[in-house]
Coordinates of C-alpha atoms in Angstrom, one line a residue:
M1 CA 29.8 -33.9 -102.1
R2 CA 26.6 -33.6 -100.0
I3 CA 25.3 -29.8 -98.1
D4 CA 22.1 -29.9 -96.8
G5 CA 20.4 -33.3 -98.2
V6 CA 21.7 -32.6 -101.8
I7 CA 24.9 -33.8 -103.6
I8 CA 27.1 -31.1 -105.4
D9 CA 30.0 -32.0 -107.9
K10 CA 34.1 -31.1 -107.1
S11 CA 33.5 -27.5 -108.6
Q12 CA 30.7 -27.4 -106.2
T13 CA 28.6 -25.4 -109.0
T14 CA 26.2 -27.9 -110.1
I15 CA 23.6 -29.8 -108.3
V16 CA 23.5 -33.1 -108.9
R17 CA 20.5 -34.8 -106.5
C18 CA 18.4 -33.8 -104.0
A19 CA 17.8 -36.7 -101.4
K20 CA 14.5 -37.7 -101.9
N21 CA 13.5 -37.1 -98.1
Q22 CA 14.0 -33.2 -98.5
I23 CA 10.8 -31.6 -97.3
G24 CA 9.7 -27.8 -96.9
D25 CA 11.5 -24.8 -99.1
Y26 CA 14.5 -25.6 -100.7
M27 CA 16.7 -22.6 -101.1
I28 CA 19.9 -23.3 -103.8
P29 CA 23.3 -21.6 -102.5
D30 CA 24.0 -18.6 -104.7
N31 CA 27.7 -20.5 -106.0
I32 CA 25.4 -23.0 -107.9
L33 CA 25.3 -22.6 -111.9
F34 CA 23.7 -25.9 -112.9
I35 CA 21.4 -28.0 -111.8
E36 CA 21.8 -31.3 -113.3
Q37 CA 18.9 -33.6 -115.1
E38 CA 16.6 -35.2 -113.1
A39 CA 18.2 -33.5 -109.9
F40 CA 15.2 -32.9 -107.9
K41 CA 13.0 -35.6 -109.8
D42 CA 10.6 -37.4 -107.6
C43 CA 11.3 -35.1 -104.5
I44 CA 7.8 -35.6 -103.4
N45 CA 8.0 -33.3 -100.1
I46 CA 9.7 -30.3 -101.5
S47 CA 7.0 -27.7 -101.5
S48 CA 9.0 -24.5 -102.7
V49 CA 12.4 -24.1 -105.0
W50 CA 14.4 -20.7 -105.0
L51 CA 16.5 -20.4 -107.5
P52 CA 19.6 -17.9 -107.3
N53 CA 20.3 -15.0 -110.2
S54 CA 23.6 -17.2 -110.9
I55 CA 21.8 -20.6 -112.0
L56 CA 22.1 -21.1 -116.2
T57 CA 20.8 -23.9 -116.9
I58 CA 17.9 -26.2 -115.7
G59 CA 18.5 -29.6 -117.1
F60 CA 15.9 -31.9 -118.4
G61 CA 13.4 -33.0 -116.0
A62 CA 14.6 -31.3 -112.7
F63 CA 11.7 -30.9 -110.5
K64 CA 9.8 -34.0 -112.2
G65 CA 7.6 -35.0 -110.6
C66 CA 8.2 -32.7 -107.2
C67 CA 4.5 -33.4 -106.8
S68 CA 3.9 -31.2 -103.5
L69 CA 5.9 -28.0 -105.4
V70 CA 3.4 -25.4 -105.3
S71 CA 5.9 -22.5 -106.3
I72 CA 9.3 -22.4 -107.8
N73 CA 11.5 -19.6 -109.8
I74 CA 13.0 -19.2 -113.1
P75 CA 16.0 -17.0 -112.5
S76 CA 17.1 -14.6 -115.5
K77 CA 19.6 -16.0 -117.0
I78 CA 17.6 -19.2 -118.1
I79 CA 17.4 -19.3 -122.2
Y80 CA 16.0 -22.2 -122.2
L81 CA 13.7 -25.0 -120.5
Y82 CA 14.7 -28.1 -121.1
K83 CA 11.8 -31.1 -121.6
D84 CA 9.7 -32.5 -118.4
V85 CA 11.3 -30.0 -116.6
L86 CA 8.3 -29.1 -114.6
N87 CA 6.0 -32.3 -115.8
G88 CA 4.2 -33.9 -112.9
C89 CA 4.2 -30.7 -110.3
V90 CA 0.2 -31.5 -110.3
N91 CA 0.2 -29.0 -107.4
L92 CA 2.4 -25.7 -108.5
K93 CA 0.3 -22.3 -108.2
E94 CA 3.0 -19.9 -108.8
I95 CA 6.2 -19.8 -111.4
Y96 CA 8.0 -16.6 -111.0
V97 CA 10.0 -15.8 -114.3
Y98 CA 12.6 -13.4 -114.5
C99 CA 13.5 -13.7 -117.3
T100 CA 12.6 -10.8 -120.0
I101 CA 12.0 -12.6 -123.0
P102 CA 10.4 -16.3 -122.3
P103 CA 12.6 -19.5 -122.2
K104 CA 11.8 -22.1 -124.9
C105 CA 11.4 -25.5 -124.1
I106 CA 14.3 -27.6 -125.5
L107 CA 14.9 -31.6 -126.0
G108 CA 18.8 -31.5 -125.4
S109 CA 20.9 -30.8 -122.8
Y110 CA 24.3 -28.7 -122.4
S111 CA 27.3 -30.4 -122.5
K112 CA 30.7 -29.7 -121.9
S113 CA 33.0 -29.1 -124.9
T114 CA 36.0 -31.1 -125.9
Y115 CA 38.1 -27.5 -126.9
G116 CA 38.5 -26.7 -122.8
D117 CA 35.6 -25.3 -120.5
E118 CA 33.1 -23.9 -122.7
W119 CA 29.5 -25.2 -122.4
M120 CA 27.2 -25.7 -125.5
L121 CA 23.8 -26.8 -126.5
I122 CA 24.2 -30.5 -128.1
D123 CA 19.8 -30.4 -129.2
K124 CA 17.6 -27.7 -130.9
P125 CA 14.3 -26.2 -129.4
L126 CA 11.5 -28.6 -129.5
F127 CA 8.9 -27.1 -131.9
P128 CA 5.9 -28.6 -131.2
Q129 CA 4.0 -28.3 -135.1
Q130 CA 7.3 -30.3 -136.6
L131 CA 7.3 -32.9 -133.9
N132 CA 3.3 -32.6 -133.8
Q133 CA 3.2 -32.9 -130.2
K134 CA 2.3 -30.6 -127.6
L135 CA 5.2 -28.7 -125.5
T136 CA 6.4 -30.5 -122.2
C137 CA 7.7 -28.6 -120.0
F138 CA 4.7 -27.9 -118.2
E139 CA 3.1 -31.2 -118.5
G140 CA 0.7 -31.7 -115.8
I141 CA 0.4 -28.5 -114.2
N142 CA -2.8 -27.1 -113.8
K143 CA -2.6 -24.2 -116.7
K144 CA -5.9 -22.6 -115.6
T145 CA -5.3 -22.2 -111.5
T146 CA -1.6 -21.9 -112.0
F147 CA -0.1 -17.9 -112.0
V148 CA 3.1 -17.4 -113.9
Y149 CA 4.2 -14.0 -112.9
V150 CA 7.3 -12.2 -115.1
P151 CA 8.7 -8.7 -116.0
L152 CA 5.8 -6.8 -116.5
G153 CA 7.4 -5.4 -119.8
S154 CA 6.8 -8.4 -121.0
V155 CA 3.0 -10.4 -120.5
E156 CA 2.4 -9.9 -123.9
L157 CA 5.8 -12.0 -125.1
Y158 CA 4.8 -14.7 -122.5
R159 CA 1.1 -15.0 -124.1
N160 CA 2.3 -15.1 -127.2
A161 CA 5.0 -18.1 -126.3
V162 CA 4.9 -21.3 -127.3
G163 CA 3.8 -23.2 -124.3
W164 CA 3.4 -20.3 -122.0
C165 CA 0.4 -19.1 -123.8
E166 CA -1.0 -22.1 -122.0
F167 CA -1.2 -20.7 -119.6
D168 CA -4.8 -18.6 -118.8
N169 CA -2.9 -16.2 -115.4
I170 CA 0.0 -14.3 -117.4
V171 CA 0.5 -11.1 -114.9
G172 CA 3.1 -8.2 -115.2
V173 CA 5.0 -7.5 -111.8
H174 CA 8.0 -5.1 -111.2
S175 CA 11.6 -6.4 -111.1
R176 CA 12.7 -7.5 -107.9

């Protein structure tokens, strides 16, 4: 099913793919729970994306290569960010994170369980010290000029969290 240039699955809960010619600001509908891997990959004309509180998962490389993206939010229910989720978003200036605990970058993805409708994590968190590599959720983002806005009481958690601590501008804001 295609709605406003975006392909959504039959259950209308998952964004599968966004049209490459999508322009400007994009507000994801409230009924969406999941964003598939690389769903917005290389959508070079999107300038901001607003994710509703309903979002549970943002897939691997979901916004990779969105080089015009300047603003995005990460809803409060997000626990993990998948590898390359914002890779190459070179013009990103603002990340609004509504998670009290900083989401962890992981290599894996979620998959439907063979025992029913529950979703399960099929990989583990990415630990750069074990893999001798740099955290790659935020590769290509200018961490000196991008502002990360987090819940007021969580600033120190973000300043000490793997990946997030690379940002120079972590600012506490009141909850919405």
